[in-house]
Amino acid sequence: MIIKGKVSLVTGASRGIGRAVALALAKKGATVIINYRRNEKEALETKKMLDALGATSFIAKFDVSSRREVYRALKGIMQKVGHIDILVNNAGILGKEHSLMKINDEEWDSVLNTNLKGTFIVTQEVLKYMHRGKIVNIASIAGRNGGTVGVHYAASKAGLIGLTFALASQLAPDIMVNAVAPGPVDTSLLTTEKKKSLARLSPLDRIATPEEIAHAVIFLIENDYITGSVVDVNGGRYMI
């Protein structure tokens, strides 16, 4: 796919990986819909960065786990752009507890609703406005090997990988669906100490930058013969 001139939606685009993906798409000439849930200030900062690139962008506030919010936001945005060519399902949370026995039902539901159900809801709603296109889901190394930040997070990301395979099968050939499974990434979701400890686990002795994950996303969007694949970007921590 030639990205220039295409309309894209990036969930969780106010910071971190989502912001990096939004910027990468803008540099390629795409119109970018910037989704955020709470932090309007950071979403506006992302838009400011896109404006500086001369890109067309819009802000869409909605909680990915709320079908009503997703429906209403997309309906309003579609009055401006008409359709969506590219969807990057990036919105996700880690959860507050990482210890198995401390994760209660509310904590489990919160993580699964955002990371897995949210991707399902947004994809369903976007498909109403996407006839041909690309979908990239941001999974995680935790969906491959269990990770280190909780069984709920690992389960949500493993489910996201399975969802990617199912969507790729059902939506081909008009819509191609893939996933990127990053290892730890240098974002505000991780504390400084956590970043240091995770870096020591990598053969490359560091964690990824958001831009390195965005590079993989762009690769999957531009390639027209990849669907149902998971690209692992983890510095050698998970090798298959």
PDB file of C-alpha atoms in Angstrom:
ATOM      1  CA  MET A   1       0.000   0.000   0.000  1.00  0.00           C
ATOM      2  CA  ILE A   2       1.172   3.488  -0.793  1.00  0.00           C
ATOM      3  CA  ILE A   3       0.476   5.371   2.417  1.00  0.00           C
ATOM      4  CA  LYS A   4       0.421   8.858   0.931  1.00  0.00           C
ATOM      5  CA  GLY A   5      -3.138  10.131   0.719  1.00  0.00           C
ATOM      6  CA  LYS A   6      -4.577   7.359   2.903  1.00  0.00           C
ATOM      7  CA  VAL A   7      -6.673   7.900   6.037  1.00  0.00           C
ATOM      8  CA  SER A   8      -5.431   6.244   9.199  1.00  0.00           C
ATOM      9  CA  LEU A   9      -6.688   5.776  12.751  1.00  0.00           C
ATOM     10  CA  VAL A  10      -4.220   5.130  15.555  1.00  0.00           C
ATOM     11  CA  THR A  11      -5.682   4.271  18.946  1.00  0.00           C
ATOM     12  CA  GLY A  12      -3.788   5.383  22.020  1.00  0.00           C
ATOM     13  CA  ALA A  13      -1.894   7.908  19.904  1.00  0.00           C
ATOM     14  CA  SER A  14      -1.350  10.573  22.551  1.00  0.00           C
ATOM     15  CA  ARG A  15       2.043   9.181  23.594  1.00  0.00           C
ATOM     16  CA  GLY A  16       4.555   6.343  23.335  1.00  0.00           C
ATOM     17  CA  ILE A  17       4.215   3.826  20.525  1.00  0.00           C
ATOM     18  CA  GLY A  18       0.950   5.337  19.323  1.00  0.00           C
ATOM     19  CA  ARG A  19       2.477   8.780  18.941  1.00  0.00           C
ATOM     20  CA  ALA A  20       5.489   7.343  17.114  1.00  0.00           C
ATOM     21  CA  VAL A  21       3.204   5.466  14.710  1.00  0.00           C
ATOM     22  CA  ALA A  22       1.098   8.588  14.115  1.00  0.00           C
ATOM     23  CA  LEU A  23       4.230  10.570  13.292  1.00  0.00           C
ATOM     24  CA  ALA A  24       5.559   7.844  10.990  1.00  0.00           C
ATOM     25  CA  LEU A  25       2.271   7.725   9.086  1.00  0.00           C
ATOM     26  CA  ALA A  26       2.175  11.503   8.813  1.00  0.00           C
ATOM     27  CA  LYS A  27       5.711  11.551   7.397  1.00  0.00           C
ATOM     28  CA  LYS A  28       4.492   9.122   4.744  1.00  0.00           C
ATOM     29  CA  GLY A  29       1.676  11.496   3.788  1.00  0.00           C
ATOM     30  CA  ALA A  30      -1.309   9.936   5.565  1.00  0.00           C
ATOM     31  CA  THR A  31      -4.176  11.737   7.226  1.00  0.00           C
ATOM     32  CA  VAL A  32      -4.067  10.678  10.877  1.00  0.00           C
ATOM     33  CA  ILE A  33      -6.926  10.320  13.343  1.00  0.00           C
ATOM     34  CA  ILE A  34      -5.408  10.610  16.815  1.00  0.00           C
ATOM     35  CA  ASN A  35      -7.337   8.662  19.424  1.00  0.00           C
ATOM     36  CA  TYR A  36      -6.963   9.192  23.145  1.00  0.00           C
ATOM     37  CA  ARG A  37      -9.004   8.319  26.217  1.00  0.00           C
ATOM     38  CA  ARG A  38      -8.011  10.726  29.003  1.00  0.00           C
ATOM     39  CA  ASN A  39      -4.972  12.902  28.390  1.00  0.00           C
ATOM     40  CA  GLU A  40      -6.140  15.656  26.076  1.00  0.00           C
ATOM     41  CA  LYS A  41      -2.947  17.657  26.661  1.00  0.00           C
ATOM     42  CA  GLU A  42      -0.747  14.883  25.252  1.00  0.00           C
ATOM     43  CA  ALA A  43      -3.144  14.260  22.358  1.00  0.00           C
ATOM     44  CA  LEU A  44      -2.946  17.948  21.455  1.00  0.00           C
ATOM     45  CA  GLU A  45       0.844  17.719  21.655  1.00  0.00           C
ATOM     46  CA  THR A  46       0.765  14.830  19.165  1.00  0.00           C
ATOM     47  CA  LYS A  47      -1.425  16.892  16.860  1.00  0.00           C
ATOM     48  CA  LYS A  48       0.964  19.819  17.179  1.00  0.00           C
ATOM     49  CA  MET A  49       3.803  17.545  16.043  1.00  0.00           C
ATOM     50  CA  LEU A  50       1.758  16.374  13.045  1.00  0.00           C
ATOM     51  CA  ASP A  51       0.820  19.952  12.182  1.00  0.00           C
ATOM     52  CA  ALA A  52       4.526  20.817  12.120  1.00  0.00           C
ATOM     53  CA  LEU A  53       4.964  18.118   9.479  1.00  0.00           C
ATOM     54  CA  GLY A  54       2.205  19.639   7.374  1.00  0.00           C
ATOM     55  CA  ALA A  55      -0.039  16.621   7.921  1.00  0.00           C
ATOM     56  CA  THR A  56      -3.813  16.614   8.127  1.00  0.00           C
ATOM     57  CA  SER A  57      -4.971  15.221  11.453  1.00  0.00           C
ATOM     58  CA  PHE A  58      -8.000  14.982  13.695  1.00  0.00           C
ATOM     59  CA  ILE A  59      -8.429  14.161  17.371  1.00  0.00           C
ATOM     60  CA  ALA A  60     -10.977  11.541  18.446  1.00  0.00           C
ATOM     61  CA  LYS A  61     -11.629  11.015  22.145  1.00  0.00           C
ATOM     62  CA  PHE A  62     -13.065   7.620  23.031  1.00  0.00           C
ATOM     63  CA  ASP A  63     -12.511   4.649  25.300  1.00  0.00           C
ATOM     64  CA  VAL A  64     -11.794   1.689  23.023  1.00  0.00           C
ATOM     65  CA  SER A  65     -13.664  -0.645  25.389  1.00  0.00           C
ATOM     66  CA  SER A  66     -16.906   1.347  25.058  1.00  0.00           C
ATOM     67  CA  ARG A  67     -18.788   0.531  21.875  1.00  0.00           C
ATOM     68  CA  ARG A  68     -21.045   3.544  22.343  1.00  0.00           C
ATOM     69  CA  GLU A  69     -18.074   5.923  22.560  1.00  0.00           C
ATOM     70  CA  VAL A  70     -16.315   4.311  19.590  1.00  0.00           C
ATOM     71  CA  TYR A  71     -19.480   4.408  17.469  1.00  0.00           C
ATOM     72  CA  ARG A  72     -20.209   8.057  18.224  1.00  0.00           C
ATOM     73  CA  ALA A  73     -16.635   9.238  17.710  1.00  0.00           C
ATOM     74  CA  LEU A  74     -16.218   7.422  14.390  1.00  0.00           C
ATOM     75  CA  LYS A  75     -19.566   8.638  13.115  1.00  0.00           C
ATOM     76  CA  GLY A  76     -18.463  12.222  13.740  1.00  0.00           C
ATOM     77  CA  ILE A  77     -15.009  11.785  12.223  1.00  0.00           C
ATOM     78  CA  MET A  78     -16.404  10.047   9.135  1.00  0.00           C
ATOM     79  CA  GLN A  79     -18.357  13.183   8.315  1.00  0.00           C
ATOM     80  CA  LYS A  80     -14.947  14.786   7.749  1.00  0.00           C
ATOM     81  CA  VAL A  81     -12.883  12.008   6.150  1.00  0.00           C
ATOM     82  CA  GLY A  82     -15.480   9.580   4.785  1.00  0.00           C
ATOM     83  CA  HIS A  83     -13.536   6.346   5.189  1.00  0.00           C
ATOM     84  CA  ILE A  84     -10.542   4.673   6.843  1.00  0.00           C
ATOM     85  CA  ASP A  85      -7.742   2.866   4.994  1.00  0.00           C
ATOM     86  CA  ILE A  86      -5.395   2.047   7.875  1.00  0.00           C
ATOM     87  CA  LEU A  87      -6.157   1.015  11.462  1.00  0.00           C
ATOM     88  CA  VAL A  88      -3.465   0.617  14.096  1.00  0.00           C
ATOM     89  CA  ASN A  89      -4.886  -0.906  17.281  1.00  0.00           C
ATOM     90  CA  ASN A  90      -2.344   0.339  19.788  1.00  0.00           C
ATOM     91  CA  ALA A  91      -4.349   1.350  22.878  1.00  0.00           C
ATOM     92  CA  GLY A  92      -3.472  -0.795  25.861  1.00  0.00           C
ATOM     93  CA  ILE A  93      -2.794  -0.815  29.585  1.00  0.00           C
ATOM     94  CA  LEU A  94      -0.527  -2.823  31.861  1.00  0.00           C
ATOM     95  CA  GLY A  95      -2.728  -3.028  34.931  1.00  0.00           C
ATOM     96  CA  LYS A  96      -1.878  -2.051  38.476  1.00  0.00           C
ATOM     97  CA  GLU A  97      -0.956  -5.465  39.878  1.00  0.00           C
ATOM     98  CA  HIS A  98       1.543  -7.900  38.390  1.00  0.00           C
ATOM     99  CA  SER A  99       1.517 -10.615  41.047  1.00  0.00           C
ATOM    100  CA  LEU A 100      -0.795 -13.521  40.222  1.00  0.00           C
ATOM    101  CA  MET A 101      -2.540 -13.739  43.586  1.00  0.00           C
ATOM    102  CA  LYS A 102      -3.058  -9.982  43.836  1.00  0.00           C
ATOM    103  CA  ILE A 103      -4.956  -9.668  40.547  1.00  0.00           C
ATOM    104  CA  ASN A 104      -8.670  -9.465  41.342  1.00  0.00           C
ATOM    105  CA  ASP A 105     -11.635  -9.723  38.978  1.00  0.00           C
ATOM    106  CA  GLU A 106     -11.846  -5.970  38.471  1.00  0.00           C
ATOM    107  CA  GLU A 107      -8.162  -5.768  37.554  1.00  0.00           C
ATOM    108  CA  TRP A 108      -8.489  -8.708  35.142  1.00  0.00           C
ATOM    109  CA  ASP A 109     -11.550  -7.229  33.442  1.00  0.00           C
ATOM    110  CA  SER A 110      -9.946  -3.803  33.089  1.00  0.00           C
ATOM    111  CA  VAL A 111      -6.891  -5.137  31.266  1.00  0.00           C
ATOM    112  CA  LEU A 112      -8.778  -7.595  29.046  1.00  0.00           C
ATOM    113  CA  ASN A 113     -11.477  -5.041  28.196  1.00  0.00           C
ATOM    114  CA  THR A 114      -8.951  -2.492  26.992  1.00  0.00           C
ATOM    115  CA  ASN A 115      -6.301  -4.666  25.375  1.00  0.00           C
ATOM    116  CA  LEU A 116      -8.436  -7.366  23.747  1.00  0.00           C
ATOM    117  CA  LYS A 117     -12.101  -6.421  23.744  1.00  0.00           C
ATOM    118  CA  GLY A 118     -11.179  -2.848  22.816  1.00  0.00           C
ATOM    119  CA  THR A 119      -9.346  -4.019  19.712  1.00  0.00           C
ATOM    120  CA  PHE A 120     -12.329  -6.180  18.773  1.00  0.00           C
ATOM    121  CA  ILE A 121     -14.800  -3.299  19.192  1.00  0.00           C
ATOM    122  CA  VAL A 122     -12.725  -0.729  17.304  1.00  0.00           C
ATOM    123  CA  THR A 123     -12.041  -3.169  14.472  1.00  0.00           C
ATOM    124  CA  GLN A 124     -15.720  -4.029  14.101  1.00  0.00           C
ATOM    125  CA  GLU A 125     -16.734  -0.382  14.014  1.00  0.00           C
ATOM    126  CA  VAL A 126     -13.933   0.657  11.647  1.00  0.00           C
ATOM    127  CA  LEU A 127     -14.824  -2.112   9.197  1.00  0.00           C
ATOM    128  CA  LYS A 128     -18.039  -0.219   8.478  1.00  0.00           C
ATOM    129  CA  TYR A 129     -15.836   2.448   6.877  1.00  0.00           C
ATOM    130  CA  MET A 130     -13.021   0.299   5.450  1.00  0.00           C
ATOM    131  CA  HIS A 131     -13.485  -1.511   2.138  1.00  0.00           C
ATOM    132  CA  ARG A 132      -9.840  -2.198   1.355  1.00  0.00           C
ATOM    133  CA  GLY A 133      -7.036  -1.560   3.793  1.00  0.00           C
ATOM    134  CA  LYS A 134      -4.549  -2.605   6.417  1.00  0.00           C
ATOM    135  CA  ILE A 135      -4.945  -3.366  10.113  1.00  0.00           C
ATOM    136  CA  VAL A 136      -1.987  -3.677  12.469  1.00  0.00           C
ATOM    137  CA  ASN A 137      -2.467  -4.776  16.068  1.00  0.00           C
ATOM    138  CA  ILE A 138       0.152  -3.969  18.691  1.00  0.00           C
ATOM    139  CA  ALA A 139       0.624  -7.189  20.647  1.00  0.00           C
ATOM    140  CA  SER A 140       3.583  -7.944  22.942  1.00  0.00           C
ATOM    141  CA  ILE A 141       6.334 -10.397  23.704  1.00  0.00           C
ATOM    142  CA  ALA A 142       4.140 -11.227  26.719  1.00  0.00           C
ATOM    143  CA  GLY A 143       1.670 -12.828  24.324  1.00  0.00           C
ATOM    144  CA  ARG A 144       4.475 -15.133  23.172  1.00  0.00           C
ATOM    145  CA  ASN A 145       6.307 -16.081  26.368  1.00  0.00           C
ATOM    146  CA  GLY A 146       4.158 -14.865  29.257  1.00  0.00           C
ATOM    147  CA  GLY A 147       6.146 -11.717  29.912  1.00  0.00           C
ATOM    148  CA  THR A 148       6.852 -10.204  33.306  1.00  0.00           C
ATOM    149  CA  VAL A 149       3.957  -7.827  33.952  1.00  0.00           C
ATOM    150  CA  GLY A 150       1.059 -10.084  34.913  1.00  0.00           C
ATOM    151  CA  VAL A 151      -1.012 -12.990  33.684  1.00  0.00           C
ATOM    152  CA  HIS A 152      -3.852 -10.669  32.670  1.00  0.00           C
ATOM    153  CA  TYR A 153      -1.579  -8.680  30.367  1.00  0.00           C
ATOM    154  CA  ALA A 154      -0.052 -11.845  28.893  1.00  0.00           C
ATOM    155  CA  ALA A 155      -3.496 -13.349  28.308  1.00  0.00           C
ATOM    156  CA  SER A 156      -4.775 -10.184  26.640  1.00  0.00           C
ATOM    157  CA  LYS A 157      -1.824 -10.009  24.263  1.00  0.00           C
ATOM    158  CA  ALA A 158      -1.928 -13.732  23.452  1.00  0.00           C
ATOM    159  CA  GLY A 159      -5.613 -13.264  22.694  1.00  0.00           C
ATOM    160  CA  LEU A 160      -4.756 -10.334  20.467  1.00  0.00           C
ATOM    161  CA  ILE A 161      -2.402 -12.523  18.453  1.00  0.00           C
ATOM    162  CA  GLY A 162      -5.169 -15.105  18.025  1.00  0.00           C
ATOM    163  CA  LEU A 163      -7.594 -12.353  17.035  1.00  0.00           C
ATOM    164  CA  THR A 164      -5.089 -11.167  14.431  1.00  0.00           C
ATOM    165  CA  PHE A 165      -4.962 -14.623  12.836  1.00  0.00           C
ATOM    166  CA  ALA A 166      -8.765 -14.935  12.794  1.00  0.00           C
ATOM    167  CA  LEU A 167      -9.279 -11.487  11.293  1.00  0.00           C
ATOM    168  CA  ALA A 168      -6.620 -12.108   8.647  1.00  0.00           C
ATOM    169  CA  SER A 169      -8.420 -15.271   7.562  1.00  0.00           C
ATOM    170  CA  GLN A 170     -11.867 -13.695   7.455  1.00  0.00           C
ATOM    171  CA  LEU A 171     -11.010 -10.335   5.879  1.00  0.00           C
ATOM    172  CA  ALA A 172      -8.640 -11.446   3.095  1.00  0.00           C
ATOM    173  CA  PRO A 173      -8.012 -10.528   0.357  1.00  0.00           C
ATOM    174  CA  ASP A 174      -9.350  -6.973   0.620  1.00  0.00           C
ATOM    175  CA  ILE A 175      -8.110  -6.246   4.133  1.00  0.00           C
ATOM    176  CA  MET A 176      -4.786  -7.502   5.469  1.00  0.00           C
ATOM    177  CA  VAL A 177      -4.309  -7.940   9.204  1.00  0.00           C
ATOM    178  CA  ASN A 178      -1.013  -8.346  11.016  1.00  0.00           C
ATOM    179  CA  ALA A 179       0.496  -7.711  14.429  1.00  0.00           C
ATOM    180  CA  VAL A 180       3.701  -6.351  15.883  1.00  0.00           C
ATOM    181  CA  ALA A 181       4.861  -7.957  19.138  1.00  0.00           C
ATOM    182  CA  PRO A 182       7.322  -5.605  20.840  1.00  0.00           C
ATOM    183  CA  GLY A 183       9.537  -6.435  23.735  1.00  0.00           C
ATOM    184  CA  PRO A 184       9.866  -3.725  26.399  1.00  0.00           C
ATOM    185  CA  VAL A 185       9.686  -0.223  24.957  1.00  0.00           C
ATOM    186  CA  ASP A 186      10.962   3.036  26.375  1.00  0.00           C
ATOM    187  CA  THR A 187       7.633   4.689  27.223  1.00  0.00           C
ATOM    188  CA  SER A 188       6.042   6.252  30.278  1.00  0.00           C
ATOM    189  CA  LEU A 189       4.276   2.969  31.073  1.00  0.00           C
ATOM    190  CA  LEU A 190       7.530   1.683  32.603  1.00  0.00           C
ATOM    191  CA  THR A 191       9.422   3.123  35.547  1.00  0.00           C
ATOM    192  CA  THR A 192      13.107   3.954  35.196  1.00  0.00           C
ATOM    193  CA  GLU A 193      14.075   0.988  37.356  1.00  0.00           C
ATOM    194  CA  LYS A 194      11.843  -1.355  35.344  1.00  0.00           C
ATOM    195  CA  LYS A 195      13.427  -0.152  32.110  1.00  0.00           C
ATOM    196  CA  LYS A 196      16.899  -0.898  33.486  1.00  0.00           C
ATOM    197  CA  SER A 197      15.979  -4.374  34.699  1.00  0.00           C
ATOM    198  CA  LEU A 198      14.280  -5.259  31.407  1.00  0.00           C
ATOM    199  CA  ALA A 199      17.239  -3.981  29.383  1.00  0.00           C
ATOM    200  CA  ARG A 200      19.478  -6.486  31.156  1.00  0.00           C
ATOM    201  CA  LEU A 201      17.306  -9.340  29.856  1.00  0.00           C
ATOM    202  CA  SER A 202      17.918  -8.460  26.204  1.00  0.00           C
ATOM    203  CA  PRO A 203      20.882  -9.750  24.168  1.00  0.00           C
ATOM    204  CA  LEU A 204      21.128  -6.188  22.849  1.00  0.00           C
ATOM    205  CA  ASP A 205      21.336  -4.841  26.413  1.00  0.00           C
ATOM    206  CA  ARG A 206      18.648  -2.240  25.895  1.00  0.00           C
ATOM    207  CA  ILE A 207      14.934  -1.815  25.345  1.00  0.00           C
ATOM    208  CA  ALA A 208      13.340  -0.545  22.144  1.00  0.00           C
ATOM    209  CA  THR A 209      12.451   2.995  21.184  1.00  0.00           C
ATOM    210  CA  PRO A 210       8.867   3.734  20.107  1.00  0.00           C
ATOM    211  CA  GLU A 211      10.223   4.686  16.688  1.00  0.00           C
ATOM    212  CA  GLU A 212      11.647   1.186  16.188  1.00  0.00           C
ATOM    213  CA  ILE A 213       8.197  -0.294  16.744  1.00  0.00           C
ATOM    214  CA  ALA A 214       6.629   2.269  14.411  1.00  0.00           C
ATOM    215  CA  HIS A 215       9.114   1.239  11.713  1.00  0.00           C
ATOM    216  CA  ALA A 216       7.771  -2.333  11.862  1.00  0.00           C
ATOM    217  CA  VAL A 217       4.191  -1.058  11.649  1.00  0.00           C
ATOM    218  CA  ILE A 218       4.985   0.943   8.515  1.00  0.00           C
ATOM    219  CA  PHE A 219       6.654  -2.116   6.966  1.00  0.00           C
ATOM    220  CA  LEU A 220       3.489  -4.185   7.422  1.00  0.00           C
ATOM    221  CA  ILE A 221       1.291  -1.454   5.995  1.00  0.00           C
ATOM    222  CA  GLU A 222       3.437  -0.936   2.911  1.00  0.00           C
ATOM    223  CA  ASN A 223       3.896  -4.632   2.109  1.00  0.00           C
ATOM    224  CA  ASP A 224       0.994  -6.066   0.102  1.00  0.00           C
ATOM    225  CA  TYR A 225       1.832  -9.740   0.511  1.00  0.00           C
ATOM    226  CA  ILE A 226       1.830 -10.161   4.267  1.00  0.00           C
ATOM    227  CA  THR A 227      -1.263 -11.037   6.260  1.00  0.00           C
ATOM    228  CA  GLY A 228      -1.786 -13.140   9.358  1.00  0.00           C
ATOM    229  CA  SER A 229       1.765 -12.541  10.542  1.00  0.00           C
ATOM    230  CA  VAL A 230       3.273 -11.398  13.827  1.00  0.00           C
ATOM    231  CA  VAL A 231       6.490  -9.408  13.568  1.00  0.00           C
ATOM    232  CA  ASP A 232       8.576  -9.821  16.722  1.00  0.00           C
ATOM    233  CA  VAL A 233      10.573  -6.722  17.637  1.00  0.00           C
ATOM    234  CA  ASN A 234      12.217  -7.637  20.922  1.00  0.00           C
ATOM    235  CA  GLY A 235      15.985  -7.407  20.599  1.00  0.00           C
ATOM    236  CA  GLY A 236      16.436 -11.176  20.609  1.00  0.00           C
ATOM    237  CA  ARG A 237      14.556 -11.971  23.818  1.00  0.00           C
ATOM    238  CA  TYR A 238      12.146 -14.259  21.993  1.00  0.00           C
ATOM    239  CA  MET A 239      13.591 -16.291  19.143  1.00  0.00           C
ATOM    240  CA  ILE A 240      11.656 -18.727  16.947  1.00  0.00           C
TER     241      ILE A 240
END
